[in-house]
Each structure stands twice: as structure tokens, then as C-alpha cells.
């Protein structure tokens, strides 16, 4: 029974599939039958006489000596690149956890690209620990993304520092990174040199959504009256839009910040953007706002509530506008019906007059 089922299965594969597909499907079955002794390749050749070339290929590949394990191939290569045995083990384990075993040598080639930048072995381990997704980037992709960073203006030294600080940039396709840079240049009107400075000093900016970056720029430009040079110099893009809005609104309602007029003038001296977005909240409250932590927390909660109410009002306004549009359409339809009735009455009246 087993012999008959095996013969039928192989025969169906032979008749319906190409030789290459037939090989991959049959290899396991033939190797199993060879081990059990229930079916020989000679019997398969007699039954499937049209597939002699395929079966010869099966014989050749089954008799081929097994390939060396990946660990034996990769570990010596990593040691030759300058890694210690423990470091090589860590790299190989990380690569095996993030990729299929067969593709590990291909994707470990990206490490050689990082070494060519002058990064030390310890720095590469920290980069990979910070961003394990780099194990999924092969050597060709890694080199393309490094070259793209150079095209965007990063020179030696700055390039290594940016990769060490934000290795996630190497997981982004060049088109995605170029889209954010183009948004900063075309919609936010930064110069190419200013975009390079943003990429160099605040590389995590490039991971944000382009629309959110544009909205943050518009808030700082129109509501706070800032210009591009001050935004770059003060590090506007290192803070989120929510934190920026919260601190600015807090100062504005306390009378400590005023939006400049068309001439760029104010009646009070506004604090600098660098002081407004300083990393320490305690420093902001004590030196700039001169307020307590409790006051700021209460204001933050009130601001969140105001934003939620504003969103609800916007939704209600959209519903009302849609209802008004529907009512207007119904009124127009009623008017059209009435007009049709009048025209019909006029036609009938004229017809009666002609008959008389």
C-alpha cells in the first residue's frame, strides 16, 4: 500500500510540475524512501521514465556532501574582521534570532560596511543592541543607505556620530529619508545646509512623519513668530509638538510670551526658544515661567481638556454642516417639484384655452 501511494504521488508530481519544482518536492520523499528501503530510485526511474533527467539531478544532489554549518563558516570570518570570539558569538546569535539561518552570512555582510566607516567592534555591538532591526539589513542595502547619508551632507565624523546616536536611520529606505528632507526644504523653507544641520544634530527628527514636522514648523512660525535660523540653532525638532504647545501656551496665558506683530515687534521681551524648550522641566519653571510644579500640572490637564472639547465641537460642527446641507438639498428638491407642478398647470391652462 505504501509503495503504491508513493508511486502515485511521484508520478503526479512528474506530470504536473517543472523539473526544478519536482526536485524540491521529491527530495524529502526520496530520501525517506531510501532510508526505509521501501522504494528505490531505480524503481522510480522505471515508473517515471519521462523524468530521467530529474531523477539524475536528485541522485547528484543527494550524493553531494553536506554543507558546513553556518556557525563554522561565519565565526572565523567575524574573528578575522577584528571581533573577539565572544563578540562574534553575540553577533551570530543576534543574526540568527532576526533572520533565517540560510541568510545569516548575507546579512552579516552589513557589519563589514560599519567597520569600513571606522566604527570599533564595541561600538558596532552597541549599535546593533540599540537597533536589532539592523540584523535584517543586508550589505548592499546598508551601503546604499550610508551613501545616501553622505549625499545629504554628512561628512566623516558626523556620519559616524549620527549612526551611533540614531542607528534606526539605516533601517529607513533612502526614499523615506529623502521625503522628510524634501518636506523640510520645500514646505518649511529650510535651506539645504539647515537640513543637514538638523540631520546632524537631531537625527531622530528624520524618523517623524513629514506632516507632523510641517505642523510643528507652522506652529513655531505663525504662533510663536520664530524664524528658521533660530529653530535650527535652538533645536526645535528635539521636542514634541505637545510639549512645545503646552509650554508656549502656559507662558502666553501668564503674560510672559507674546506673538510678534507683522513687523516682528512685541511689547514684552519674549524668552528665547532655547529657554522655552530646555530639557529640564524644573529649569523651565524656575527660571523662565517662575511658577510651581503644581500650577503647571493643573494647566496641562486643563489644556488637554480644552483640546478634547475643541475636537468634539469640530465633530459637532461637521455633523451640523452635513445636516444643513441635507436640509438645503431637500428644500431645493421641494422647490423643483413645486416649479414642475406650476409649469404643468400653465401647460394645461394653455391647452384648454386653445381648445375653446
Coordinates of C-alpha atoms in Angstrom, one line a residue, residues 16-345:
X16 CA 2.3 18.4 -13.5
X17 CA 5.5 20.2 -12.4
X18 CA 8.7 21.6 -13.8
X19 CA 11.9 19.6 -13.1
X20 CA 13.1 22.2 -10.6
X21 CA 9.8 22.2 -8.6
X22 CA 9.7 18.4 -8.9
X23 CA 13.2 18.2 -7.3
X24 CA 12.3 20.3 -4.3
X25 CA 9.1 18.4 -3.7
X26 CA 10.7 14.9 -4.2
X27 CA 13.9 15.3 -2.3
X28 CA 12.4 14.7 1.1
X29 CA 10.2 11.8 -0.1
X30 CA 13.1 10.0 -1.9
X31 CA 15.5 10.4 1.0
X32 CA 12.9 9.0 3.3
X33 CA 12.2 6.0 1.0
X34 CA 15.9 5.4 0.7
X35 CA 16.3 5.2 4.5
X36 CA 13.3 2.9 4.9
X37 CA 14.2 0.8 1.9
X38 CA 10.7 0.6 0.7
X39 CA 11.3 2.3 -2.6
X40 CA 14.5 2.7 -4.6
X41 CA 15.4 5.3 -7.2
X42 CA 15.7 2.5 -9.8
X43 CA 12.0 1.7 -9.3
X44 CA 11.1 5.4 -9.6
X45 CA 13.1 5.6 -12.8
X46 CA 11.2 2.6 -14.3
X47 CA 7.8 4.1 -13.3
X48 CA 8.6 7.7 -14.2
X49 CA 10.6 7.0 -17.4
X50 CA 9.9 10.6 -18.7
X51 CA 11.7 12.1 -15.7
X52 CA 15.2 10.6 -16.1
X53 CA 16.9 14.0 -16.1
X54 CA 15.1 15.0 -12.9
X55 CA 15.9 11.8 -11.1
X56 CA 19.6 12.0 -12.1
X57 CA 19.6 15.5 -10.6
X58 CA 18.1 14.1 -7.4
X59 CA 20.8 11.4 -7.3
X60 CA 23.5 14.0 -7.8
X61 CA 22.3 16.4 -5.1
X62 CA 21.6 13.6 -2.6
X63 CA 25.1 12.3 -3.0
X64 CA 26.6 15.8 -2.7
X65 CA 28.5 16.2 0.7
X66 CA 26.5 18.3 3.2
X67 CA 27.4 21.9 3.5
X68 CA 29.3 23.1 6.5
X69 CA 27.1 24.6 9.3
X70 CA 26.7 28.4 9.2
X71 CA 28.4 28.8 12.6
X72 CA 31.6 27.2 11.3
X73 CA 31.6 29.5 8.3
X74 CA 30.7 32.8 9.9
X75 CA 32.6 32.7 13.2
X76 CA 36.1 32.6 11.8
X77 CA 35.2 35.4 9.3
X78 CA 34.0 37.6 12.2
X79 CA 37.1 37.0 14.2
X80 CA 39.2 37.9 11.1
X81 CA 37.3 41.2 10.9
X82 CA 38.6 42.1 14.4
X83 CA 35.9 40.8 16.8
X84 CA 36.7 38.6 19.7
X85 CA 35.2 35.2 19.9
X86 CA 32.6 36.3 22.5
X87 CA 31.7 39.3 20.3
X88 CA 31.4 37.0 17.3
X89 CA 29.1 34.7 19.2
X90 CA 26.9 37.6 20.2
X91 CA 26.7 38.9 16.6
X92 CA 25.9 35.4 15.3
X93 CA 23.2 34.8 17.9
X94 CA 21.6 38.1 17.2
X95 CA 21.6 37.5 13.5
X96 CA 20.1 34.0 13.9
X97 CA 17.4 35.4 16.1
X98 CA 16.4 38.0 13.5
X99 CA 16.9 36.1 10.2
X100 CA 16.6 32.6 8.7
X101 CA 19.8 30.7 9.2
X102 CA 20.5 30.4 5.5
X103 CA 20.5 34.2 5.1
X104 CA 22.8 34.9 8.1
X105 CA 26.1 35.3 6.1
X106 CA 24.4 37.6 3.6
X107 CA 23.0 39.9 6.3
X108 CA 26.2 39.9 8.4
X109 CA 27.9 41.5 5.5
X110 CA 26.4 44.7 6.6
X111 CA 28.8 44.6 9.6
X112 CA 31.7 45.0 7.3
X113 CA 30.1 48.2 6.0
X114 CA 30.0 49.5 9.5
X115 CA 33.6 48.5 10.1
X116 CA 34.6 50.4 6.9
X117 CA 33.2 53.6 8.5
X118 CA 35.8 53.3 11.2
X119 CA 33.5 52.1 14.0
X120 CA 35.1 49.9 16.6
X121 CA 33.8 46.5 17.4
X122 CA 32.4 47.6 20.7
X123 CA 30.6 50.5 19.1
X124 CA 29.0 48.2 16.5
X125 CA 27.8 45.9 19.2
X126 CA 26.1 48.9 20.9
X127 CA 24.6 50.0 17.7
X128 CA 23.1 46.5 17.0
X129 CA 21.9 46.2 20.6
X130 CA 20.2 49.6 20.3
X131 CA 18.6 48.7 16.9
X132 CA 18.3 44.9 16.4
X133 CA 16.5 45.6 13.1
X134 CA 19.9 46.3 11.5
X135 CA 20.4 42.5 11.5
X136 CA 17.7 42.4 8.8
X137 CA 19.7 44.8 6.5
X138 CA 22.0 43.1 4.1
X139 CA 25.3 44.5 2.9
X140 CA 24.0 46.1 -0.3
X141 CA 21.2 47.9 1.4
X142 CA 23.5 49.1 4.2
X143 CA 26.0 50.6 1.7
X144 CA 23.2 52.4 -0.2
X145 CA 21.8 54.0 2.9
X146 CA 25.3 55.1 4.1
X147 CA 25.9 56.6 0.7
X148 CA 22.6 58.4 0.9
X149 CA 23.5 60.0 4.2
X150 CA 26.7 61.3 2.6
X151 CA 24.7 62.8 -0.2
X152 CA 22.6 64.6 2.4
X153 CA 25.7 66.4 3.6
X154 CA 27.1 64.3 6.4
X155 CA 30.9 64.2 6.4
X156 CA 33.2 61.8 8.1
X157 CA 32.9 62.2 11.9
X158 CA 29.4 63.5 11.7
X159 CA 28.3 60.4 9.8
X160 CA 29.7 58.0 12.5
X161 CA 28.2 60.1 15.3
X162 CA 24.8 60.1 13.7
X163 CA 24.8 56.3 13.1
X164 CA 25.9 55.7 16.7
X165 CA 23.3 58.1 18.1
X166 CA 20.4 57.0 15.9
X167 CA 21.1 53.7 14.1
X168 CA 17.5 53.4 13.1
X169 CA 18.2 55.7 10.2
X170 CA 20.0 52.8 8.5
X171 CA 16.7 50.8 8.5
X172 CA 14.9 53.5 6.5
X173 CA 14.8 53.3 2.7
X174 CA 16.6 56.2 1.0
X175 CA 13.2 57.4 -0.5
X176 CA 11.7 57.7 3.0
X177 CA 14.6 59.7 4.3
X178 CA 14.7 61.9 1.2
X179 CA 11.0 62.6 1.6
X180 CA 11.4 64.1 5.0
X181 CA 14.4 66.2 3.9
X182 CA 12.4 67.4 0.9
X183 CA 9.5 68.4 3.1
X184 CA 11.8 70.5 5.3
X185 CA 13.2 72.2 2.3
X186 CA 10.1 72.8 0.2
X187 CA 7.3 73.2 2.8
X188 CA 9.2 74.5 5.8
X189 CA 11.6 76.6 3.7
X190 CA 14.8 75.4 5.4
X191 CA 18.0 75.7 3.3
X192 CA 19.9 72.5 2.4
X193 CA 22.6 73.5 4.9
X194 CA 20.0 73.9 7.6
X195 CA 18.5 70.5 6.8
X196 CA 22.0 68.9 7.1
X197 CA 22.4 70.6 10.5
X198 CA 19.0 69.1 11.6
X199 CA 20.1 65.7 10.4
X200 CA 23.5 66.0 12.1
X201 CA 22.3 67.4 15.5
X202 CA 18.9 65.9 15.8
X203 CA 18.8 62.7 13.6
X204 CA 15.7 61.3 15.3
X205 CA 13.8 64.1 13.5
X206 CA 14.0 62.1 10.3
X207 CA 12.0 59.3 11.9
X208 CA 8.9 61.5 12.4
X209 CA 6.0 61.9 10.0
X210 CA 6.5 64.6 7.4
X211 CA 3.0 66.0 8.1
X212 CA 3.7 66.3 11.8
X213 CA 7.0 68.0 11.2
X214 CA 5.3 70.6 8.9
X215 CA 2.6 71.2 11.5
X216 CA 5.3 71.7 14.2
X217 CA 7.1 74.2 12.0
X218 CA 3.9 76.1 11.3
X219 CA 3.1 76.4 15.0
X220 CA 6.5 77.8 15.8
X221 CA 6.5 80.1 12.7
X222 CA 3.0 81.6 12.9
X223 CA 2.0 81.3 16.6
X224 CA 5.4 81.9 18.2
X225 CA 6.9 84.2 15.5
X226 CA 10.1 82.3 15.1
X227 CA 12.4 82.0 12.0
X228 CA 14.1 79.1 10.5
X229 CA 17.6 80.0 11.7
X230 CA 16.5 80.2 15.4
X231 CA 14.6 77.0 15.1
X232 CA 17.7 75.2 14.0
X233 CA 20.0 76.9 16.4
X234 CA 17.7 76.2 19.4
X235 CA 16.8 72.6 18.5
X236 CA 13.1 73.0 17.9
X237 CA 12.7 69.5 16.5
X238 CA 14.1 67.7 19.6
X239 CA 10.8 68.3 21.4
X240 CA 7.3 67.1 20.6
X241 CA 4.6 69.3 19.4
X242 CA 2.5 68.7 22.5
X243 CA 5.3 69.8 24.8
X244 CA 6.0 72.9 22.7
X245 CA 2.3 73.9 22.7
X246 CA 1.9 73.3 26.4
X247 CA 4.9 75.4 27.5
X248 CA 4.2 78.2 25.0
X249 CA 0.5 78.4 26.0
X250 CA 1.5 78.4 29.7
X251 CA 3.8 81.4 29.2
X252 CA 1.3 83.1 26.9
X253 CA -1.6 83.0 29.3
X254 CA 0.6 84.2 32.2
X255 CA 1.6 87.2 30.0
X256 CA 5.2 86.1 29.6
X257 CA 5.1 85.5 25.9
X258 CA 3.6 87.5 23.1
X259 CA 3.2 86.7 19.4
X260 CA 5.1 89.3 17.4
X261 CA 3.2 91.5 15.0
X262 CA 3.8 91.8 11.3
X263 CA 6.9 93.8 11.9
X264 CA 8.2 91.3 14.3
X265 CA 7.8 93.5 17.3
X266 CA 6.4 92.8 20.8
X267 CA 5.6 94.9 23.8
X268 CA 7.4 92.5 26.1
X269 CA 10.7 90.7 25.9
X270 CA 9.9 87.1 24.9
X271 CA 12.1 84.3 26.3
X272 CA 14.3 82.6 23.8
X273 CA 13.2 79.3 22.2
X274 CA 16.2 77.6 23.7
X275 CA 14.9 78.5 27.2
X276 CA 11.3 77.6 26.4
X277 CA 12.2 74.0 25.3
X278 CA 15.1 73.4 27.7
X279 CA 15.3 69.7 28.6
X280 CA 14.8 70.2 32.3
X281 CA 11.2 71.0 33.3
X282 CA 12.3 72.2 36.7
X283 CA 14.7 74.7 35.0
X284 CA 11.9 75.9 32.7
X285 CA 9.5 76.5 35.7
X286 CA 12.1 78.2 38.0
X287 CA 14.0 80.4 35.5
X288 CA 11.5 81.1 32.7
X289 CA 7.9 80.6 33.9
X290 CA 8.7 81.4 37.6
X291 CA 5.8 79.1 38.5
X292 CA 5.4 76.0 40.7
X293 CA 5.1 72.4 39.5
X294 CA 1.5 72.2 40.8
X295 CA 0.4 75.2 38.7
X296 CA 2.0 73.7 35.6
X297 CA 0.3 70.3 36.1
X298 CA -3.1 71.9 36.6
X299 CA -2.6 73.9 33.4
X300 CA -1.6 70.8 31.5
X301 CA -4.7 69.0 32.5
X302 CA -6.9 72.0 31.6
X303 CA -5.2 72.3 28.2
X304 CA -5.8 68.6 27.4
X305 CA -9.5 69.1 28.3
X306 CA -9.7 72.2 26.1
X307 CA -8.3 70.2 23.2
X308 CA -10.8 67.4 23.7
X309 CA -13.7 69.8 23.8
X310 CA -12.4 71.6 20.7
X311 CA -12.3 68.3 18.9
X312 CA -15.8 67.4 20.0
X313 CA -17.0 70.9 18.8
X314 CA -15.3 70.3 15.4
X315 CA -17.1 66.9 15.1
X316 CA -20.4 68.5 16.1
X317 CA -19.8 71.3 13.5
X318 CA -19.2 68.7 10.8
X319 CA -22.4 66.9 11.7
X320 CA -24.4 70.2 11.7
X321 CA -22.9 71.2 8.4
X322 CA -23.8 67.9 6.9
X323 CA -27.4 68.2 8.3
X324 CA -27.7 71.7 6.9
X325 CA -26.5 70.5 3.5
X326 CA -29.1 67.7 3.6
X327 CA -31.9 70.2 4.5
X328 CA -30.8 72.6 1.8
X329 CA -30.8 69.7 -0.7
X330 CA -34.4 68.7 0.4
X331 CA -35.6 72.3 0.1
X332 CA -34.1 72.6 -3.4
X333 CA -35.9 69.3 -4.3
X334 CA -39.2 70.7 -2.9
X335 CA -38.8 73.9 -4.9
X336 CA -38.0 71.9 -8.1
X337 CA -41.2 69.8 -7.5
X338 CA -43.3 73.0 -7.0
X339 CA -41.9 74.5 -10.1
X340 CA -42.7 71.4 -12.1
X341 CA -46.3 71.5 -10.8
X342 CA -46.7 75.2 -11.8
X343 CA -45.3 74.6 -15.2
X344 CA -47.7 71.6 -15.7
X345 CA -50.6 73.8 -14.6

